[in-house]
Amino acid sequence: MSDEVTLNIEGMTCASCVSRVEKIAGRVNGVEAVSVNLATEKAKVLMDGGRLDDVIEALTNAGFPASKPA
Ligand code: 9UX
């Protein structure tokens, strides 16, 4: 069963950043799809298994600090 989670993403300033975030998150185990909204600085992540914390860590390490919405 898949789960959709929304993350806040800091540090995206252009469309290429969006591509980078989608690629970085998409490589994490369990991630099935990533949809980034630059204007709202959010990413919808569809996961089937895997760990959301791994997605957050991968993005944050790549210069896009990610967090669960408050
Ligand atoms: Mo755009 Mo983002 O030139 O890391 S790719 S600022």
Short mmCIF file of N, CA and C and ligand atoms in Angstrom, two decimals, residues 11-21 62-64, ligand 1:
data_model
loop_
_atom_site.label_atom_id
_atom_site.label_comp_id
_atom_site.label_asym_id
_atom_site.label_seq_id
_atom_site.Cartn_x
_atom_site.Cartn_y
_atom_site.Cartn_z
N GLY A 11 15.34 25.94 0.08
CA GLY A 11 16.52 26.08 -0.76
C GLY A 11 16.31 25.94 -2.25
N MET A 12 15.07 25.76 -2.67
CA MET A 12 14.82 25.65 -4.12
C MET A 12 14.58 27.05 -4.68
N THR A 13 15.40 27.42 -5.67
CA THR A 13 15.24 28.76 -6.23
C THR A 13 14.99 28.76 -7.72
N CYS A 14 15.12 27.63 -8.39
CA CYS A 14 14.85 27.63 -9.82
C CYS A 14 14.31 26.28 -10.25
N ALA A 15 13.92 26.20 -11.52
CA ALA A 15 13.30 24.97 -12.01
C ALA A 15 14.26 23.80 -11.99
N SER A 16 15.55 24.08 -12.12
CA SER A 16 16.52 22.98 -12.06
C SER A 16 16.62 22.41 -10.66
N CYS A 17 16.44 23.28 -9.66
CA CYS A 17 16.38 22.77 -8.29
C CYS A 17 15.24 21.77 -8.14
N VAL A 18 14.14 22.07 -8.77
CA VAL A 18 12.99 21.17 -8.70
C VAL A 18 13.37 19.81 -9.26
N SER A 19 14.05 19.83 -10.41
CA SER A 19 14.49 18.57 -11.01
C SER A 19 15.45 17.83 -10.10
N ARG A 20 16.36 18.59 -9.48
CA ARG A 20 17.33 17.95 -8.59
C ARG A 20 16.63 17.30 -7.40
N VAL A 21 15.69 18.02 -6.82
CA VAL A 21 14.96 17.47 -5.67
C VAL A 21 14.20 16.21 -6.07
N ALA A 62 21.82 17.18 0.49
CA ALA A 62 22.07 17.73 -0.85
C ALA A 62 21.85 19.24 -0.90
N GLY A 63 21.54 19.83 0.24
CA GLY A 63 21.39 21.29 0.27
C GLY A 63 19.96 21.77 0.19
N PHE A 64 19.04 20.84 0.35
CA PHE A 64 17.61 21.21 0.35
C PHE A 64 17.00 20.72 1.67
MO1 9UX B 1 19.09 26.63 -10.07
MO2 9UX B 1 19.15 25.10 -7.77
O1 9UX B 1 20.39 27.57 -11.13
O2 9UX B 1 20.24 24.01 -6.66
S1 9UX B 1 19.64 24.46 -9.82
S2 9UX B 1 19.52 27.39 -8.09
#
